[in-house]
Amino acid sequence: MTVPAGERGTTTVAPRAVRRIAERAAAEALPDGGSVLRGSAGVRGTSARISVGVRLPYPVRADEAARRIRERAAARTAALTGLSVPRAEVRVDALSAGPAPVVPEAAEATPGPDGGRPGARIRAERRVPAAVLAAVGAVACGLVLADVVAVRFGDAPAGWRTAMLDWAATHGPADSAVRIGGAVAALAGAWLLGCALLPGLRRRLRMAAPGPEVRAALDREAAARILRERALGVPGVVRARVTVRRRRAGVRAGVGYGDPAEVRAEAVRVLGAALPELGLARPPALRVRVRREAGLPPEPEKSEEPVESVESVPVSVERPEAAGRADAVTGQSAAGGSDAAVDGAPGARDARDSLRDGGEA
């Protein structure tokens, strides 16, 4: 017996269940050391949209890891819920230091059919402006609709509507209030047009993607953190401050020891090799400045003066027997008798004569 389609019932998968499935599926494709931070899901009819934020270990190819996570989350969510997943988003919200994962050579990204050019930029969702505009429009339309319905049922028009109409009838374009209101409306319209046309997300740098349908971006703070770690690994650098912009990366390094010129050359070499590893579509220009840290002693200069040899240093040797004999005969101390201190000096011959006479006596 076949039951009609209208009597079979319906199966509804809640967005919360879809979110949990997407988070678990994304965790299955994470590299070692990664974790799922948060996720969201929306269900409309037979389709679902999922978004997952993850933490990846450093260093790792963020674009390839995000692509694997996105494909795994979309496939598993569609298979377990029966819903189609036309759009799945993966956000790399944080990086964690850990051992470098082993990436096989075959997993390297290959250029897309368009020559490896990156796809379209990731556009901001503009949730706050959209919510504010929708709320203001809903309130205004609701008030006008309620007043029109009340008038249709025989009630008098609302006082705020009649007052607004009377005020507009008595004020023309030359009034200051009308001009100020027009300027505010023009600014609000320009702001809304900018939100609709400009891509936004100025804090993210566009990354090169292996295919035209893949879009990836790297946060500026994450790029600056990576470059700072590389700069601190240069011998002689004890402090580093890195600022990354869309077209330029500035590094200010403090040198604790070594020649600043040599430290700067090594820092330029190391950071220049680190920029392509970020995987950016347009690597920023590198600018490195170094200076010796305050409070640290300067490097001692090497002395080129020859060291005096031991043979050239005058050394005087005194016989204890002769000194004792002279003290016993003359009754003078070695410190007090300058004539007997050095043989050959004035008075030394008289001392010898006195010794001879004392011996004969």
Coordinates of C-alpha atoms in Angstrom, one line a residue, residues 17 46 52-53 58 67 115 169 183 191 199 217 227 230 245 261 274 305 311 341:
A17 CA 22.3 20.3 14.2
T46 CA 16.6 22.1 1.1
V52 CA 33.4 27.6 10.4
G53 CA 36.2 29.5 12.2
Y58 CA 52.1 27.7 12.5
R67 CA 40.4 24.4 1.1
G115 CA 47.9 31.9 -14.8
A169 CA 4.2 72.8 3.4
A183 CA 23.1 67.2 3.7
W191 CA 27.8 55.9 3.3
P199 CA 34.7 45.4 -0.7
A217 CA 42.9 36.4 2.8
L227 CA 57.6 38.6 10.4
R230 CA 61.6 35.8 11.9
R245 CA 50.1 47.5 5.3
A261 CA 75.0 47.2 9.3
A274 CA 59.8 35.1 4.6
E305 CA 98.8 48.8 19.2
E311 CA 111.6 41.0 27.8
A341 CA 120.4 50.0 46.7

